[in-house]
PDB file of C-alpha atoms in Angstrom:
ATOM      1  CA  MET K   1     134.139  81.078 115.032  1.00 54.00           C
ATOM      2  CA  ALA K   2     133.149  79.468 111.710  1.00 72.00           C
ATOM      3  CA  ALA K   3     129.480  79.730 112.688  1.00 66.00           C
ATOM      4  CA  ALA K   4     129.930  83.482 113.268  1.00 72.00           C
ATOM      5  CA  ARG K   5     131.044  83.835 109.630  1.00 87.00           C
ATOM      6  CA  ALA K   6     128.473  81.481 108.098  1.00 95.00           C
ATOM      7  CA  LEU K   7     125.459  83.780 108.378  1.00 96.00           C
ATOM      8  CA  PRO K   8     127.120  86.900 106.907  1.00 97.00           C
ATOM      9  CA  LEU K   9     128.517  84.737 104.104  1.00 97.00           C
ATOM     10  CA  THR K  10     125.045  83.314 103.501  1.00 97.00           C
ATOM     11  CA  ALA K  11     123.564  86.817 103.453  1.00 98.00           C
ATOM     12  CA  THR K  12     126.229  87.910 100.976  1.00 98.00           C
ATOM     13  CA  LEU K  13     125.694  84.974  98.637  1.00 98.00           C
ATOM     14  CA  LEU K  14     121.901  85.125  98.748  1.00 98.00           C
ATOM     15  CA  THR K  15     121.806  88.888  98.216  1.00 98.00           C
ATOM     16  CA  GLY K  16     124.248  88.443  95.339  1.00 98.00           C
ATOM     17  CA  THR K  17     122.106  85.691  93.851  1.00 98.00           C
ATOM     18  CA  VAL K  18     118.978  87.847  93.855  1.00 98.00           C
ATOM     19  CA  ALA K  19     121.015  90.788  92.521  1.00 98.00           C
ATOM     20  CA  LEU K  20     122.291  88.624  89.659  1.00 98.00           C
ATOM     21  CA  TYR K  21     118.803  87.333  88.913  1.00 98.00           C
ATOM     22  CA  ILE K  22     117.087  90.723  88.761  1.00 98.00           C
ATOM     23  CA  THR K  23     120.024  92.196  86.829  1.00 98.00           C
ATOM     24  CA  LEU K  24     119.578  89.516  84.176  1.00 98.00           C
ATOM     25  CA  VAL K  25     115.812  90.071  84.149  1.00 98.00           C
ATOM     26  CA  ALA K  26     116.223  93.826  83.670  1.00 98.00           C
ATOM     27  CA  PHE K  27     118.959  93.308  81.069  1.00 98.00           C
ATOM     28  CA  GLY K  28     116.739  90.868  79.171  1.00 97.00           C
ATOM     29  CA  ASN K  29     113.798  93.243  79.255  1.00 97.00           C
ATOM     30  CA  ILE K  30     115.966  96.081  77.952  1.00 97.00           C
ATOM     31  CA  THR K  31     117.762  94.125  75.224  1.00 97.00           C
ATOM     32  CA  ASP K  32     114.731  92.050  74.186  1.00 97.00           C
ATOM     33  CA  PHE K  33     112.120  94.720  74.796  1.00 96.00           C
ATOM     34  CA  GLY K  34     109.375  93.191  72.676  1.00 95.00           C
ATOM     35  CA  THR K  35     109.047  89.783  74.319  1.00 91.00           C
ATOM     36  CA  ASN K  36     107.837  90.872  77.744  1.00 94.00           C
ATOM     37  CA  GLN K  37     106.221  93.977  76.274  1.00 97.00           C
ATOM     38  CA  GLN K  38     103.726  91.580  74.662  1.00 97.00           C
ATOM     39  CA  PHE K  39     103.185  89.934  78.048  1.00 96.00           C
ATOM     40  CA  VAL K  40     102.356  93.260  79.706  1.00 97.00           C
ATOM     41  CA  GLN K  41     100.128  94.297  76.784  1.00 97.00           C
ATOM     42  CA  HIS K  42      98.082  91.088  76.929  1.00 97.00           C
ATOM     43  CA  VAL K  43      97.727  91.151  80.711  1.00 98.00           C
ATOM     44  CA  LEU K  44      96.613  94.783  80.766  1.00 98.00           C
ATOM     45  CA  ALA K  45      94.309  94.344  77.751  1.00 98.00           C
ATOM     46  CA  MET K  46      92.801  91.248  79.395  1.00 98.00           C
ATOM     47  CA  ASP K  47      92.380  89.832  75.888  1.00 97.00           C
ATOM     48  CA  THR K  48      93.016  86.218  76.914  1.00 96.00           C
ATOM     49  CA  THR K  49      90.796  86.163  79.997  1.00 97.00           C
ATOM     50  CA  PHE K  50      87.252  84.830  80.312  1.00 96.00           C
ATOM     51  CA  LYS K  51      85.837  88.139  78.941  1.00 92.00           C
ATOM     52  CA  ASP K  52      83.474  88.552  81.876  1.00 93.00           C
ATOM     53  CA  ASP K  53      81.576  91.815  81.341  1.00 93.00           C
ATOM     54  CA  ASP K  54      81.804  92.558  85.055  1.00 95.00           C
ATOM     55  CA  LEU K  55      85.626  92.589  84.796  1.00 95.00           C
ATOM     56  CA  MET K  56      86.416  93.798  81.296  1.00 97.00           C
ATOM     57  CA  TRP K  57      85.950  97.464  82.208  1.00 97.00           C
ATOM     58  CA  ARG K  58      89.310  97.135  83.979  1.00 97.00           C
ATOM     59  CA  ALA K  59      91.180  96.430  80.730  1.00 98.00           C
ATOM     60  CA  VAL K  60      93.790  98.945  79.606  1.00 98.00           C
ATOM     61  CA  GLU K  61      93.789  98.879  75.809  1.00 97.00           C
ATOM     62  CA  SER K  62      95.910 101.980  75.217  1.00 98.00           C
ATOM     63  CA  LYS K  63      99.299 100.912  73.771  1.00 97.00           C
ATOM     64  CA  GLY K  64     100.785 104.094  75.220  1.00 98.00           C
ATOM     65  CA  LEU K  65      99.661 103.277  78.763  1.00 98.00           C
ATOM     66  CA  GLN K  66     100.744  99.665  78.335  1.00 98.00           C
ATOM     67  CA  ASP K  67     104.211 100.816  77.255  1.00 98.00           C
ATOM     68  CA  VAL K  68     104.436 103.262  80.168  1.00 98.00           C
ATOM     69  CA  ALA K  69     103.603 100.411  82.561  1.00 98.00           C
ATOM     70  CA  TYR K  70     106.237  98.167  80.975  1.00 98.00           C
ATOM     71  CA  ILE K  71     108.916 100.865  81.052  1.00 98.00           C
ATOM     72  CA  ALA K  72     108.064 101.570  84.701  1.00 98.00           C
ATOM     73  CA  ILE K  73     108.541  97.855  85.473  1.00 98.00           C
ATOM     74  CA  ILE K  74     111.940  97.850  83.755  1.00 98.00           C
ATOM     75  CA  VAL K  75     113.053 101.001  85.577  1.00 98.00           C
ATOM     76  CA  TRP K  76     111.938  99.501  88.915  1.00 98.00           C
ATOM     77  CA  GLU K  77     113.770  96.239  88.174  1.00 98.00           C
ATOM     78  CA  THR K  78     116.914  98.130  87.177  1.00 98.00           C
ATOM     79  CA  ILE K  79     116.928 100.248  90.324  1.00 98.00           C
ATOM     80  CA  ALA K  80     116.306  97.160  92.473  1.00 98.00           C
ATOM     81  CA  ALA K  81     119.205  95.406  90.731  1.00 98.00           C
ATOM     82  CA  LEU K  82     121.543  98.333  91.391  1.00 98.00           C
ATOM     83  CA  VAL K  83     120.463  98.522  95.033  1.00 99.00           C
ATOM     84  CA  LEU K  84     121.042  94.781  95.509  1.00 99.00           C
ATOM     85  CA  ILE K  85     124.427  94.937  93.783  1.00 98.00           C
ATOM     86  CA  LEU K  86     125.395  97.712  96.199  1.00 98.00           C
ATOM     87  CA  GLY K  87     124.088  95.622  99.099  1.00 98.00           C
ATOM     88  CA  THR K  88     126.182  92.669  97.944  1.00 98.00           C
ATOM     89  CA  PHE K  89     129.330  94.813  97.867  1.00 98.00           C
ATOM     90  CA  GLN K  90     128.522  96.142 101.334  1.00 98.00           C
ATOM     91  CA  TRP K  91     128.212  92.564 102.597  1.00 98.00           C
ATOM     92  CA  LEU K  92     131.567  91.777 100.977  1.00 98.00           C
ATOM     93  CA  ARG K  93     133.122  94.776 102.786  1.00 98.00           C
ATOM     94  CA  HIS K  94     131.675  93.473 106.084  1.00 96.00           C
ATOM     95  CA  ASP K  95     129.606  96.632 106.530  1.00 97.00           C
ATOM     96  CA  ARG K  96     126.686  94.690 107.949  1.00 97.00           C
ATOM     97  CA  LEU K  97     124.564  97.620 109.055  1.00 97.00           C
ATOM     98  CA  ARG K  98     124.591  99.322 105.656  1.00 98.00           C
ATOM     99  CA  ALA K  99     124.413  95.981 103.827  1.00 98.00           C
ATOM    100  CA  ARG K 100     121.340  94.969 105.781  1.00 98.00           C
ATOM    101  CA  ARG K 101     119.614  98.307 105.146  1.00 98.00           C
ATOM    102  CA  THR K 102     120.496  98.403 101.457  1.00 98.00           C
ATOM    103  CA  SER K 103     119.601  94.757 100.873  1.00 98.00           C
ATOM    104  CA  THR K 104     116.308  95.230 102.713  1.00 98.00           C
ATOM    105  CA  LEU K 105     115.414  98.112 100.410  1.00 98.00           C
ATOM    106  CA  GLY K 106     116.239  96.124  97.258  1.00 98.00           C
ATOM    107  CA  LEU K 107     114.419  93.013  98.425  1.00 98.00           C
ATOM    108  CA  LEU K 108     111.337  94.996  99.437  1.00 98.00           C
ATOM    109  CA  MET K 109     111.363  96.642  96.012  1.00 98.00           C
ATOM    110  CA  LEU K 110     111.183  93.190  94.440  1.00 98.00           C
ATOM    111  CA  MET K 111     108.508  92.015  96.847  1.00 98.00           C
ATOM    112  CA  LEU K 112     106.403  95.071  95.986  1.00 98.00           C
ATOM    113  CA  LEU K 113     106.891  94.599  92.252  1.00 98.00           C
ATOM    114  CA  PHE K 114     106.200  90.880  92.188  1.00 98.00           C
ATOM    115  CA  GLY K 115     103.734  90.780  95.109  1.00 98.00           C
ATOM    116  CA  ALA K 116     101.701  93.947  94.699  1.00 98.00           C
ATOM    117  CA  GLY K 117     102.412  94.436  90.993  1.00 98.00           C
ATOM    118  CA  PHE K 118     102.222  90.981  89.466  1.00 98.00           C
ATOM    119  CA  LEU K 119     100.347  88.848  92.018  1.00 98.00           C
ATOM    120  CA  ALA K 120      97.787  91.411  93.204  1.00 98.00           C
ATOM    121  CA  ILE K 121      97.342  93.893  90.368  1.00 98.00           C
ATOM    122  CA  GLY K 122      98.195  91.642  87.420  1.00 98.00           C
ATOM    123  CA  GLY K 123      96.815  88.440  88.891  1.00 98.00           C
ATOM    124  CA  GLU K 124      93.642  89.724  90.487  1.00 97.00           C
ATOM    125  CA  TRP K 125      92.789  93.159  89.109  1.00 98.00           C
ATOM    126  CA  PHE K 126      93.604  92.224  85.513  1.00 98.00           C
ATOM    127  CA  ALA K 127      92.569  88.561  86.044  1.00 98.00           C
ATOM    128  CA  MET K 128      95.886  87.195  84.775  1.00 98.00           C
ATOM    129  CA  TRP K 129      95.031  83.918  86.526  1.00 97.00           C
ATOM    130  CA  GLN K 130      92.365  83.348  83.868  1.00 97.00           C
ATOM    131  CA  SER K 131      94.849  83.351  80.989  1.00 97.00           C
ATOM    132  CA  GLU K 132      96.414  80.129  79.768  1.00 96.00           C
ATOM    133  CA  ASP K 133      98.854  82.014  77.538  1.00 96.00           C
ATOM    134  CA  TRP K 134      99.870  85.098  79.549  1.00 97.00           C
ATOM    135  CA  ASN K 135      99.914  83.945  83.153  1.00 97.00           C
ATOM    136  CA  GLY K 136     103.025  84.938  85.105  1.00 97.00           C
ATOM    137  CA  LEU K 137     101.737  84.128  88.576  1.00 98.00           C
ATOM    138  CA  ASP K 138     104.053  81.152  89.200  1.00 98.00           C
ATOM    139  CA  ALA K 139     107.146  83.111  88.182  1.00 97.00           C
ATOM    140  CA  ALA K 140     106.055  86.108  90.274  1.00 98.00           C
ATOM    141  CA  MET K 141     105.468  83.874  93.294  1.00 98.00           C
ATOM    142  CA  ARG K 142     108.956  82.369  92.954  1.00 98.00           C
ATOM    143  CA  VAL K 143     110.603  85.800  92.980  1.00 98.00           C
ATOM    144  CA  PHE K 144     108.367  87.008  95.801  1.00 98.00           C
ATOM    145  CA  LEU K 145     109.172  83.992  97.970  1.00 98.00           C
ATOM    146  CA  LEU K 146     112.902  83.991  97.155  1.00 98.00           C
ATOM    147  CA  SER K 147     113.104  87.670  98.073  1.00 98.00           C
ATOM    148  CA  GLY K 148     111.180  87.009 101.289  1.00 98.00           C
ATOM    149  CA  VAL K 149     113.455  84.153 102.330  1.00 98.00           C
ATOM    150  CA  VAL K 150     116.564  86.262 101.700  1.00 98.00           C
ATOM    151  CA  LEU K 151     114.980  89.137 103.634  1.00 98.00           C
ATOM    152  CA  VAL K 152     114.449  86.838 106.630  1.00 98.00           C
ATOM    153  CA  VAL K 153     118.020  85.511 106.435  1.00 97.00           C
ATOM    154  CA  ILE K 154     119.617  88.957 106.348  1.00 98.00           C
ATOM    155  CA  HIS K 155     117.626  89.944 109.446  1.00 97.00           C
ATOM    156  CA  LEU K 156     118.743  86.990 111.539  1.00 96.00           C
ATOM    157  CA  PRO K 157     121.000  88.064 114.421  1.00 94.00           C
ATOM    158  CA  MET K 158     124.639  88.169 113.312  1.00 89.00           C
ATOM    159  CA  GLU K 159     127.005  88.364 116.239  1.00 73.00           C
ATOM    160  CA  ARG K 160     130.751  88.596 115.982  1.00 58.00           C
ATOM    161  CA  ALA K 161     133.032  86.215 117.831  1.00 44.00           C
ATOM    162  CA  GLY K 162     133.620  87.568 121.334  1.00 40.00           C
ATOM    163  CA  GLY K 163     130.200  89.252 121.495  1.00 41.00           C
ATOM    164  CA  SER K 164     131.326  92.496 119.827  1.00 39.00           C
ATOM    165  CA  SER K 165     128.721  94.234 117.746  1.00 42.00           C
ATOM    166  CA  GLY K 166     130.462  97.350 116.504  1.00 40.00           C
ATOM    167  CA  SER K 167     128.969  99.729 113.976  1.00 46.00           C
ATOM    168  CA  GLY K 168     129.993  97.603 111.002  1.00 50.00           C
ATOM    169  CA  ALA K 169     128.919  94.348 112.600  1.00 47.00           C
ATOM    170  CA  GLU K 170     125.373  94.948 113.706  1.00 49.00           C
ATOM    171  CA  GLY K 171     123.945  91.878 115.350  1.00 53.00           C
TER     172      GLY K 171
END
């Protein structure tokens, strides 16, 4: 019986952990707007890369476009945080079907932001990997992998004691 409760508890705690993390990230970006704004500006401007002429045409030097990108990141983070907070509360209420769906959405939002946004677009398109000063690839990989691990955990079969898998206890 304890094993039947361990996986939902794990899903709850891990979803809550990621929710807390991305909430703090979004809060920090909102309350200390300028710090990571500089990060986004430098990555998009490609001003600390190798300055390869074959790549520099990709640079976005418009402050307006840089700010739009940064605000879009903050909005995405904030929505993901809210979705994951909701997912955590659904796990706490033992509404496994909704919790799994909601948590999946929030985790995929983070995987898209940090995988497609930071690793692929920032890292490769804007050559962030070339910068010694403005390289966020390690941090992006940590969030991407953490989100992926939690996504796998919440999709492990969760069966109730006695084999019941009612609507709130999807297995």
